[in-house]
Coordinates of C-alpha atoms in Angstrom, one line a residue:
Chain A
X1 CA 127.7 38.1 5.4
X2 CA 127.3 38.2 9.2
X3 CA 131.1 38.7 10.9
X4 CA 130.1 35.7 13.5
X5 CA 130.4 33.3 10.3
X6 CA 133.8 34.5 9.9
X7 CA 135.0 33.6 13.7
X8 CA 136.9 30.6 14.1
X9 CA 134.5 27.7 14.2
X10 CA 136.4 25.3 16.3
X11 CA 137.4 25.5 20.1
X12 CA 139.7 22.5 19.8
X13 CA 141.0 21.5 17.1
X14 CA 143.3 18.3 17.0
X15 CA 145.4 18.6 13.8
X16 CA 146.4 20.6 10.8
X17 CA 143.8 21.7 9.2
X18 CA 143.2 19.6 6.1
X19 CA 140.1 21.2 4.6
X20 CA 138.4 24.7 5.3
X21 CA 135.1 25.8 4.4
X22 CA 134.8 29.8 4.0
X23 CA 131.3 31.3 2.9
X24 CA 130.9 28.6 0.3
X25 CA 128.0 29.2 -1.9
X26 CA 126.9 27.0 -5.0
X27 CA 123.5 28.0 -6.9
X28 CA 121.6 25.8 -9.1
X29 CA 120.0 28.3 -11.2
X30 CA 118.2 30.7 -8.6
X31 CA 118.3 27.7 -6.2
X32 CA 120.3 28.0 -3.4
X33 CA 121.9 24.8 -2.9
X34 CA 124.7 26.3 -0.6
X35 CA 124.5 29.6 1.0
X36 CA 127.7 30.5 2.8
X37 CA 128.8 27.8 4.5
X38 CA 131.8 28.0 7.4
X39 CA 133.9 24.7 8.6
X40 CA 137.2 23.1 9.9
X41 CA 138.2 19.7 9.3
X42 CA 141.4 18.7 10.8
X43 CA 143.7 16.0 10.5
X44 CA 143.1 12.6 11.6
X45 CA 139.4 13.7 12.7
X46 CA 135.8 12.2 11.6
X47 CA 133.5 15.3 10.4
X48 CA 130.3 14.1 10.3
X49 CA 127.8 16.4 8.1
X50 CA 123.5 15.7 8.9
X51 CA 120.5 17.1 8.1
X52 CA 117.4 16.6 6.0
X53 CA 117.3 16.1 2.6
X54 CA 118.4 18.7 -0.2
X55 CA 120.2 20.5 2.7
X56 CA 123.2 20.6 1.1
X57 CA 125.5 18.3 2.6
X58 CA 125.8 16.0 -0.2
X59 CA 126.4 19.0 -2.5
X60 CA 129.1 20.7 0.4
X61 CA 131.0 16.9 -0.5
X62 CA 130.9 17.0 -4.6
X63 CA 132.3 20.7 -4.3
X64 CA 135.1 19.7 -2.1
X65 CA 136.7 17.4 -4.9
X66 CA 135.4 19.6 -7.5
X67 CA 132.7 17.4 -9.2
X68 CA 130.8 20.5 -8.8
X69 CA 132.1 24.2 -8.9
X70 CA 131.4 26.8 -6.3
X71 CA 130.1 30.2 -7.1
X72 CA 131.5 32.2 -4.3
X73 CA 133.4 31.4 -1.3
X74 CA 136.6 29.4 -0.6
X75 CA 137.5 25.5 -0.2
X76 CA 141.1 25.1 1.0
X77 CA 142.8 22.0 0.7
X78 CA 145.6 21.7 3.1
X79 CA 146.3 25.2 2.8
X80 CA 145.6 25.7 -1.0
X81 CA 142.5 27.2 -2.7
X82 CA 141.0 24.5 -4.6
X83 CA 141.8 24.9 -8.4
X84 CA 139.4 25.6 -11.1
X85 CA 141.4 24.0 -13.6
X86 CA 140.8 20.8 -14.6
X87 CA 144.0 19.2 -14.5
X88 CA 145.5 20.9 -11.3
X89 CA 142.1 19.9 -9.9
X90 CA 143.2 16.3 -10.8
X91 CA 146.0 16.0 -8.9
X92 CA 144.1 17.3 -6.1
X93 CA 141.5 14.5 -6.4
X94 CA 143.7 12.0 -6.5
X95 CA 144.6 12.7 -2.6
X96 CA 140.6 12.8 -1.8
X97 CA 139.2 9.3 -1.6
X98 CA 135.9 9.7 -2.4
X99 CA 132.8 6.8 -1.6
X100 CA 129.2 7.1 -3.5
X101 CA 126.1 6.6 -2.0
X102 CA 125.4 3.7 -4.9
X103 CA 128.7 2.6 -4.9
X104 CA 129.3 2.8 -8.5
X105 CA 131.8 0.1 -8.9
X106 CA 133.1 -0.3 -13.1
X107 CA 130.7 -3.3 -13.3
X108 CA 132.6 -4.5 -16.1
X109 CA 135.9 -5.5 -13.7
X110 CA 136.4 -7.5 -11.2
X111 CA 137.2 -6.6 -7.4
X112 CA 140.9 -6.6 -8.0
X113 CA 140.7 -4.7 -11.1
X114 CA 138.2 -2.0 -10.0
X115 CA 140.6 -1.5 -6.9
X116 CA 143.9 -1.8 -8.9
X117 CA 142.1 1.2 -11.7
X118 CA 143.3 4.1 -9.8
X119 CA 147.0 2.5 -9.2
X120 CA 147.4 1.8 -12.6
X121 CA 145.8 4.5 -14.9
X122 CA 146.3 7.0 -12.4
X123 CA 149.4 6.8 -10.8
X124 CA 151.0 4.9 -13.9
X125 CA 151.7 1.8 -11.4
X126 CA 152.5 -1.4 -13.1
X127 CA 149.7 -4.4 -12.8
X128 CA 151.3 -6.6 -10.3
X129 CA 152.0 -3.9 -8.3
X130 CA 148.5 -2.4 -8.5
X131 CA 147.1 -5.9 -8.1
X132 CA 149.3 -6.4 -4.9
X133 CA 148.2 -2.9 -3.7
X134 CA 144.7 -3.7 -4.7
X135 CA 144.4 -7.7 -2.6
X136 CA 146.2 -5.2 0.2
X137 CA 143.3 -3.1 0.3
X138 CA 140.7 -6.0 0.2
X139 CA 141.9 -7.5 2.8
X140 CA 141.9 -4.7 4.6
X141 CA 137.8 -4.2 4.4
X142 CA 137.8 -8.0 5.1
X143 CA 136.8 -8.7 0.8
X144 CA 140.3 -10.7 0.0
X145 CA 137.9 -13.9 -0.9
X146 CA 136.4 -11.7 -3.3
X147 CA 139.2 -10.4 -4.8
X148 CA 137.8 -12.2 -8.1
X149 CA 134.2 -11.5 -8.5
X150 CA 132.6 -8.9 -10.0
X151 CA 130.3 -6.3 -8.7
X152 CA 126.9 -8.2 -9.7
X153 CA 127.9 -11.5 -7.8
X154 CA 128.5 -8.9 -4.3
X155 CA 126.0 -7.8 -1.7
X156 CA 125.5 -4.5 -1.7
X157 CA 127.8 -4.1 1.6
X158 CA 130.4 -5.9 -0.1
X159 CA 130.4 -3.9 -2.8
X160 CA 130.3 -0.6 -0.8
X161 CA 133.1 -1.7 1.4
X162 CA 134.8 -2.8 -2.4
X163 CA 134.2 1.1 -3.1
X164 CA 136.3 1.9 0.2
X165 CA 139.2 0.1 -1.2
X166 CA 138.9 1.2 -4.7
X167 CA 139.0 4.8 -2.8
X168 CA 141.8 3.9 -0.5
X169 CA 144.2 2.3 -3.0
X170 CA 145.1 5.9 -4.1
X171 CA 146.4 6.6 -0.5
X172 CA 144.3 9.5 -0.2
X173 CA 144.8 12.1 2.8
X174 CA 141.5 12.7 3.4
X175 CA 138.2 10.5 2.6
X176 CA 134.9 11.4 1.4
X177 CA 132.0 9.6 2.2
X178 CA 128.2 10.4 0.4
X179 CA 125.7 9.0 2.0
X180 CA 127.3 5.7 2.6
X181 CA 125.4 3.3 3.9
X182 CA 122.1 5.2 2.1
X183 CA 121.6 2.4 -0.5
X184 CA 122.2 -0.5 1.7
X185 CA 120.1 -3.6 3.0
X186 CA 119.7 -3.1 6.8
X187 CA 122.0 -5.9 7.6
X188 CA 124.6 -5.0 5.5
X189 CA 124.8 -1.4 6.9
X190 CA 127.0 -2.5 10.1
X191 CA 129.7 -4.2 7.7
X192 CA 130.4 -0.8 6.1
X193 CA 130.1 1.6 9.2
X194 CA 132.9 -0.9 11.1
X195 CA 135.1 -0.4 7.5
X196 CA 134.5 3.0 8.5
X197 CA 135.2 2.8 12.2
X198 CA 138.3 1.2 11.8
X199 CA 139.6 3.5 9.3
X200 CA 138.9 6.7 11.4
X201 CA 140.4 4.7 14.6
X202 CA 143.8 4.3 12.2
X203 CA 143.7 8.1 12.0
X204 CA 142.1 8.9 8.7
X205 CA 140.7 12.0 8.3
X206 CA 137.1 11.5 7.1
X207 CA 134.0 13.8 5.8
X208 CA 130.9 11.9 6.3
X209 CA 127.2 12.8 5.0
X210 CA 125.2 10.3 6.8
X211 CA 121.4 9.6 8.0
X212 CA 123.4 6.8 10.4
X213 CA 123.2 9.3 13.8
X214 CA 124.6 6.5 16.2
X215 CA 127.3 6.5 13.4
X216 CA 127.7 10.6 14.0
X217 CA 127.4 10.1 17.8
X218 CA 130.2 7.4 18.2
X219 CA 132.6 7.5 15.9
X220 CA 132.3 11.7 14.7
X221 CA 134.5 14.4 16.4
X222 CA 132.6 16.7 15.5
X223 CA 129.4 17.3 13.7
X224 CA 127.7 19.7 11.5
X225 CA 123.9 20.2 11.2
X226 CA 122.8 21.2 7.6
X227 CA 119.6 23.3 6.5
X228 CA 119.0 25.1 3.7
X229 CA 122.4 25.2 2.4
X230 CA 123.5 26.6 5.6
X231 CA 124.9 25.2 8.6
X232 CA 122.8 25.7 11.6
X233 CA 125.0 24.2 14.4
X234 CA 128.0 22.7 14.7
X235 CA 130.0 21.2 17.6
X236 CA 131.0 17.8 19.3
X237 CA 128.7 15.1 19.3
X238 CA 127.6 15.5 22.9
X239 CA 126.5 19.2 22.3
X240 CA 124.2 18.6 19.2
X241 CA 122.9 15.4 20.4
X242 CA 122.7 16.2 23.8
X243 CA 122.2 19.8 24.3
X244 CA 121.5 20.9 20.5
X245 CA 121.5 24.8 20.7
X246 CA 119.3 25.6 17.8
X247 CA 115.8 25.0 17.2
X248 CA 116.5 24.0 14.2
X249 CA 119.0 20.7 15.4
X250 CA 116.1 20.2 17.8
X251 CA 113.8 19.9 15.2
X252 CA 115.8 17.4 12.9
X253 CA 116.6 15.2 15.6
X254 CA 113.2 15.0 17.4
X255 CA 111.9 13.8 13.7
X256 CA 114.3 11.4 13.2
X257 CA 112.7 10.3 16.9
X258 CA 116.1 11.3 18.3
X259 CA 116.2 10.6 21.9
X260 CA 119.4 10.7 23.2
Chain B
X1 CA 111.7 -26.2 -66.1
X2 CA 114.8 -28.0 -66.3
X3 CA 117.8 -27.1 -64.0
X4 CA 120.9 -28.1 -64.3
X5 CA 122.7 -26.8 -60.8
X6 CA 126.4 -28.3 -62.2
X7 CA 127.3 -24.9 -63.3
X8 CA 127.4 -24.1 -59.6
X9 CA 130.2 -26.7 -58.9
X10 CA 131.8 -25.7 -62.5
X11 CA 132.4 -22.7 -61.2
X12 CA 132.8 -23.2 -57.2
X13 CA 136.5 -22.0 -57.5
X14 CA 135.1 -18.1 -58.6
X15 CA 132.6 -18.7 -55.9
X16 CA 134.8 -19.2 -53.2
X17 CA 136.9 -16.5 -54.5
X18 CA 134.2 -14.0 -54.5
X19 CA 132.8 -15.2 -51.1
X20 CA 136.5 -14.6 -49.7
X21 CA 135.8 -11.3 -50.8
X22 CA 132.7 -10.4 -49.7
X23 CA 133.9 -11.4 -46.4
X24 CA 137.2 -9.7 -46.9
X25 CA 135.2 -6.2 -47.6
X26 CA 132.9 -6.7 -44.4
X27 CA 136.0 -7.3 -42.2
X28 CA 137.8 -4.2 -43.4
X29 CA 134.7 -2.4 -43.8
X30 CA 134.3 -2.7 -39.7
X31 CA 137.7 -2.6 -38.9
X32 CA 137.9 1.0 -40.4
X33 CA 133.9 1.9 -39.0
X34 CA 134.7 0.9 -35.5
X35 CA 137.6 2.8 -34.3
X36 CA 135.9 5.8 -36.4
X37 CA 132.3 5.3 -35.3
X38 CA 133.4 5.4 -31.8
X39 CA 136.2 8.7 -32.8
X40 CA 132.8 10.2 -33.9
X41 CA 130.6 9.9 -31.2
X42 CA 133.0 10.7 -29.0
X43 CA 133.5 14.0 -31.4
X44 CA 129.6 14.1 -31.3
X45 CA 129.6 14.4 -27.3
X46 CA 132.9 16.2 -26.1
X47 CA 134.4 18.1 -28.8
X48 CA 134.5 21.8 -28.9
X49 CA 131.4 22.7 -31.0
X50 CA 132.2 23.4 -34.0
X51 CA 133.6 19.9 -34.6
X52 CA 131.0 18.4 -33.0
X53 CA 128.5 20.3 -35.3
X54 CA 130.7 19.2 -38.2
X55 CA 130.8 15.4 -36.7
X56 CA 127.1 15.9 -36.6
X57 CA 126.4 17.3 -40.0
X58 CA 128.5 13.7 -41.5
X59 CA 126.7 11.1 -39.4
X60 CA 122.6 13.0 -40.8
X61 CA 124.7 13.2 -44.1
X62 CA 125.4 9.2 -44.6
X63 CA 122.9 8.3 -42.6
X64 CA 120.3 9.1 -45.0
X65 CA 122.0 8.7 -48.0
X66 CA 120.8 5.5 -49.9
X67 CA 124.2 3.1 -49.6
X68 CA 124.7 2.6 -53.4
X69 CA 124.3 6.4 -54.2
X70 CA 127.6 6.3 -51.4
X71 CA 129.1 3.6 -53.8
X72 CA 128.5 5.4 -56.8
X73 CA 129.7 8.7 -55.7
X74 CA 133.1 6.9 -54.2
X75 CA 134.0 5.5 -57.7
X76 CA 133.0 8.9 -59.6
X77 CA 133.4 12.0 -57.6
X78 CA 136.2 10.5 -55.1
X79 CA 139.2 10.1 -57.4
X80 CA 138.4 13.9 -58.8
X81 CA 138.0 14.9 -55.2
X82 CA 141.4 13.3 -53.9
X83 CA 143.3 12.8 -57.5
X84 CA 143.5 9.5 -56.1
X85 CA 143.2 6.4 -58.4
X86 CA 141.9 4.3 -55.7
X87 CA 141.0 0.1 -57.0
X88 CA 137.3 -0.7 -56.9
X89 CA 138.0 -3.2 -53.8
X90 CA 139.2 0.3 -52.2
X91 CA 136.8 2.4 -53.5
X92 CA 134.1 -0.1 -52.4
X93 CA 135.4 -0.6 -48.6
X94 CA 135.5 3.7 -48.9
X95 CA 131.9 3.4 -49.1
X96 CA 130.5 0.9 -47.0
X97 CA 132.8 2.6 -44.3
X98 CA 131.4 6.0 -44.7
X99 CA 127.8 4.3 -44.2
X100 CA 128.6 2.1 -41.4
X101 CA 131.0 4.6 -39.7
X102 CA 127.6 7.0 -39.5
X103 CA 125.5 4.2 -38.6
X104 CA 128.1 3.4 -35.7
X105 CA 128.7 6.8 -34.8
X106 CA 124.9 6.7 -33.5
X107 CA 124.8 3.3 -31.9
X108 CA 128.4 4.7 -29.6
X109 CA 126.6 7.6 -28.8
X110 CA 123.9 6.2 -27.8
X111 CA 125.7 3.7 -25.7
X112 CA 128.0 6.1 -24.5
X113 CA 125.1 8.1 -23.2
X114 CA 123.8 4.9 -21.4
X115 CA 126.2 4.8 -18.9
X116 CA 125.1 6.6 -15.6
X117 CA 126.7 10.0 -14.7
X118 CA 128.3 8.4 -11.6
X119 CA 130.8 5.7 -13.2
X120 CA 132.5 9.4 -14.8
X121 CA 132.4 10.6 -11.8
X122 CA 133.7 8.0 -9.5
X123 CA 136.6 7.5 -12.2
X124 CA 137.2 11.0 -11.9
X125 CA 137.3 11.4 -8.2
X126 CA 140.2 8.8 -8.4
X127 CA 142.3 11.7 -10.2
X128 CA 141.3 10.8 -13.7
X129 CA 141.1 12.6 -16.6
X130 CA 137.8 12.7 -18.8
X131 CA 139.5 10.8 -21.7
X132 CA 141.1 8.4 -19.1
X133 CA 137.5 7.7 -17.8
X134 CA 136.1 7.6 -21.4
X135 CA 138.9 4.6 -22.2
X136 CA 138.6 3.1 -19.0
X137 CA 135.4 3.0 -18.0
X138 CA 132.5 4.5 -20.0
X139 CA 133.4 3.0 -23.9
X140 CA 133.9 -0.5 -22.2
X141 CA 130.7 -1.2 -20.7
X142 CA 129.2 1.2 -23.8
X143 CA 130.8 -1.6 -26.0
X144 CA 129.7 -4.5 -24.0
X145 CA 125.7 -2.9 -24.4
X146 CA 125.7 -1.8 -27.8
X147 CA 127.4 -5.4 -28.8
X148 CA 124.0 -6.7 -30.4
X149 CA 123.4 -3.4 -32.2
X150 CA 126.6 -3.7 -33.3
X151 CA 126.3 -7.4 -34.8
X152 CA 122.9 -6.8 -36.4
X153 CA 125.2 -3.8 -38.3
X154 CA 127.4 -6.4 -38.9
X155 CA 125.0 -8.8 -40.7
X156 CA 123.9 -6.0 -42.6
X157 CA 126.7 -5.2 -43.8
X158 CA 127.5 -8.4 -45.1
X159 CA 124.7 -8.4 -47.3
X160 CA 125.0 -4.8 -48.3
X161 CA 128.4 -5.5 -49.3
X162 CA 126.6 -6.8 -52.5
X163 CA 126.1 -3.3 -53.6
X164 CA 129.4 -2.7 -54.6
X165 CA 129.4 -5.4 -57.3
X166 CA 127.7 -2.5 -58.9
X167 CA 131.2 -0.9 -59.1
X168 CA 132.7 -4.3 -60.3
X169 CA 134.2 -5.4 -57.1
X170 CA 134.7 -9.2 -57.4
X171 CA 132.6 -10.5 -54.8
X172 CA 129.8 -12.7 -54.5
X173 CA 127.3 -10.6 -56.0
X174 CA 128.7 -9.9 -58.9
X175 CA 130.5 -12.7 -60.0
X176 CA 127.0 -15.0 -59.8
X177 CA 125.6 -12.6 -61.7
X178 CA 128.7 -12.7 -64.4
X179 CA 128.3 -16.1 -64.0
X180 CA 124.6 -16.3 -64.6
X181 CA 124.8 -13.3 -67.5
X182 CA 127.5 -16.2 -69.3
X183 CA 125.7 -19.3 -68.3
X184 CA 122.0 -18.0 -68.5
X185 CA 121.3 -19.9 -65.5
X186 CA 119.9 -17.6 -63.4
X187 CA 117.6 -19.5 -60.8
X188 CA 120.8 -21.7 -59.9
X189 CA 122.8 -18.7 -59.1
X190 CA 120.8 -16.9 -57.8
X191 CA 119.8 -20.0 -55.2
X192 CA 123.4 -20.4 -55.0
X193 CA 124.0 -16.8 -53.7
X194 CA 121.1 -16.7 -51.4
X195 CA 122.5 -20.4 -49.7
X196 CA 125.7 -18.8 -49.7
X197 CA 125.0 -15.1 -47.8
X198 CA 122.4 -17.5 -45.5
X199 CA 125.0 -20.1 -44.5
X200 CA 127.7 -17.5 -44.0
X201 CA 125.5 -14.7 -42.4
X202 CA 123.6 -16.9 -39.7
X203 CA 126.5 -18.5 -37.9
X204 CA 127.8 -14.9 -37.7
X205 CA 124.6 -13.8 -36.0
X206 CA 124.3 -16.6 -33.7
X207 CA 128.4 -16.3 -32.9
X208 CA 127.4 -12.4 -32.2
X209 CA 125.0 -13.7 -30.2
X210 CA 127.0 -15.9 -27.8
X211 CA 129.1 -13.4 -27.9
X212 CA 126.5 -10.8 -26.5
X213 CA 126.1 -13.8 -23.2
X214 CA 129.1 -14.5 -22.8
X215 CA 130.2 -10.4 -22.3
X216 CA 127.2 -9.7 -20.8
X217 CA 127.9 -6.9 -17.7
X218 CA 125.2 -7.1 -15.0
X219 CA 124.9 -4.4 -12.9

């Protein structure tokens, strides 16, 4: 491990910090998926992670709520190593929201109900309650019409931004977004990023894996360029999408036809 | 060939008895092999492995044991087993739910293993635990898909049921065939039973059916 990895990361940073990335490694057999990776994310700040494919950054997300398990390195959670076991892990999930890149809504319950699940089985809330917390929630990603239907009878933005509630019912302090807008229909993909918007303009802090770069450009403070497992640059959005420092950056951005 | 079907009306009040029962034995039959089918899949999939190896071994063990070698053993070997004197109604429904249980064992498993990775995983990034997610989300949509495997075991069932007469359990098979060994009418009873199982066992497969639309989950 190089000592530059261990120098702070961040020049400004606008919060507490909320989670923190030391040489995080995960290995999929002799695969590599993360190879010591460094980063700050501070309260009330949009952490946008990009990069190609198999880079990591989804697998950087699943190890920060433990869906996965690191093998070396350190996650803290506001200012607690992340548990290995299962049930002190639990009660550390429940204050991560997290949002899949196909939704996956309990297709078997309706909007209400797949918002109200985490109220009620989770936090032992009663079912008006829940419910009320749950038709809160919708209405707040604009779905209280659709409080009723299930999953099958929403677009896919609908059902995404469904997802978002479902996640934000918990009250979580920090979200987690996979690829969220991955799975979508074109025109449904602005529905979700304004959900998104709006949530990091209330002060939410938010860790987003996204292909969406005007996303990362507009609403991020501050952004983290995958490859290999590693992170090749990070800074504020002007610096990697205006004067990337890395060739690598360069390179991901001039094939996505990046131009500025 | 004369027939003479009034000994089926002469003796419609045994017949209705023994159909009661026959549909008595498939009701408690399931209502023992669900809960348990499901208790052993679920052993099957997440126990630690020895148990899981033992849950294993007892669904290949019933599985492919011939149903009325089951019977048999329940009203012979049981008792000395258990030092139980179990009834033959008792002893019967011990039987048919060690068959079924197996049979549903493997039709929750598979269902179970149907549902995609992701549902755990979004239930458990909302804090909860594997068995919350189990109850909560995975066996509810499992249940929902594995509903028309489910009813055709049902309708088997029914019929197998018949098997235990063999152990003189009152129902429909054996008392047509105590009636037909008294009467010597044998094609009439025997017609009787078969119009009997039929009219009983297809509105069951068509109500299973509906059923099967009406829960239907789309994804």
């Amino acid at each position: 491990m190089s000592d530059a990895r261990h120098e702070p990361v961040r020049t400004m940073a606008t919060g507490a910090t909320i989670l923190r990335y030391r040489g995080v490694t995960k290995r999929y057999g002799n695969f590599e998926a993360l190879a010591g990776v460094d980063l700050d994310v501070h309260a009330g700040e949009v952490v946008c992670l990009i990069g190609p494919s198999g880079s990591g950054k989804s697998t950087l997300l699943r190890c920060t709520n433990g869906l996965e398990s690191i093998a070396d390195g350190v996650i803290e959670f506001e200012g607690t190593v992340l548990p290995r076991d299962e049930r002190m892990l639990r009660a550390v999930r429940q204050r991560m929201g997290m949002v899949f890149q196909s939704f996956e809504l309990f297709p078997h319950l309706t909007a209400r109900e797949n918002v109200a699940e985490g109220p009620r089985t989770v936090l032992r809330m009663n079912t008006t309650d829940a419910g009320r917390r749950a038709d809160a929630m919708l209405a707040k990603v604009g779905l209280a019409d659709k409080a009723a239907n299930h999953p099958a009878a929403l677009s896919g933005g609908q059902q995404q931004r469904v997802a978002i509630a479902r996640a934000l019912a918990m009250e979580p302090d920090v979200m987690l977004f996979d690829e969220p807008t991955s799975a979508l229909d074109p025109e449904t993909i602005g529905e979700v990023l304004n959900v998104m918007k709006a949530l990091a303009d209330e002060g939410m802090t938010m860790v987003v894996v996204t292909h969406e770069m005007s996303f990362a450009r507009r609403v991020g403070d501050w952004v983290a360029v995958f490859d290999a497992g590693r992170i090749v640059e990070q800074g504020p959005p002007q610096q990697i999408f205006d004067a990337p420092t890395t060739e690598r950056t360069r390179d991901f951005l001039g094939h996505l036809g990046w131009t500025g | 060939m004369t027939f003479d079907w009034s000994v089926v009306w002469q003796h419609r009040d045994a017949l209705g008895q023994a159909t009661g029962m026959t549909v008595l034995l498939t009701v408690a039959t399931m209502f023992i092999a669900v809960p348990c089918g499901i208790a052993v899949a679920v052993l099957r999939l997440y126990a630690w492995k020895p148990v899981g190896v033992l849950a294993t071994a007892y669904v290949e063990l019933f599985r492919n044991l011939p149903l009325i070698l089951v019977v048999y053993w329940a009203f012979y070997v049981l008792p000395i087993l258990t030092g139980l004197g179990l009834s033959p109604l008792a002893t019967g429904v011990t039987a048919l739910a060690l068959n079924v249980t197996a049979y549903n064992a493997e039709t929750f498993r598979a269902g179970i293993n149907s549902i995609r990775r992701g549902q755990t995983e979004a239930a458990m990034a909302l804090g909860m635990s594997r068995a919350q997610a189990l109850r909560r989300v995975v066996v509810p949509q499992a249940l929902r898909r594995i509903l028309p495997v489910l009813a055709s075991t049902w309708v088997s069932l029914f019929k197998d049921t018949s098997l235990v007469s063999v152990i003189a359990v009152s129902e429909l098979a054996y008392v047509a065939m105590q009636i037909r060994a008294q009467s010597y009418r044998v094609l009439e009873m025997l017609t009787a039973m078969a119009v009997i199982y039929w009219l009983l066992g297809y509105p069951q497969a068509k109500l299973v059916d509906w059923m099967q639309r009406r829960f239907a989950v789309t994804e």
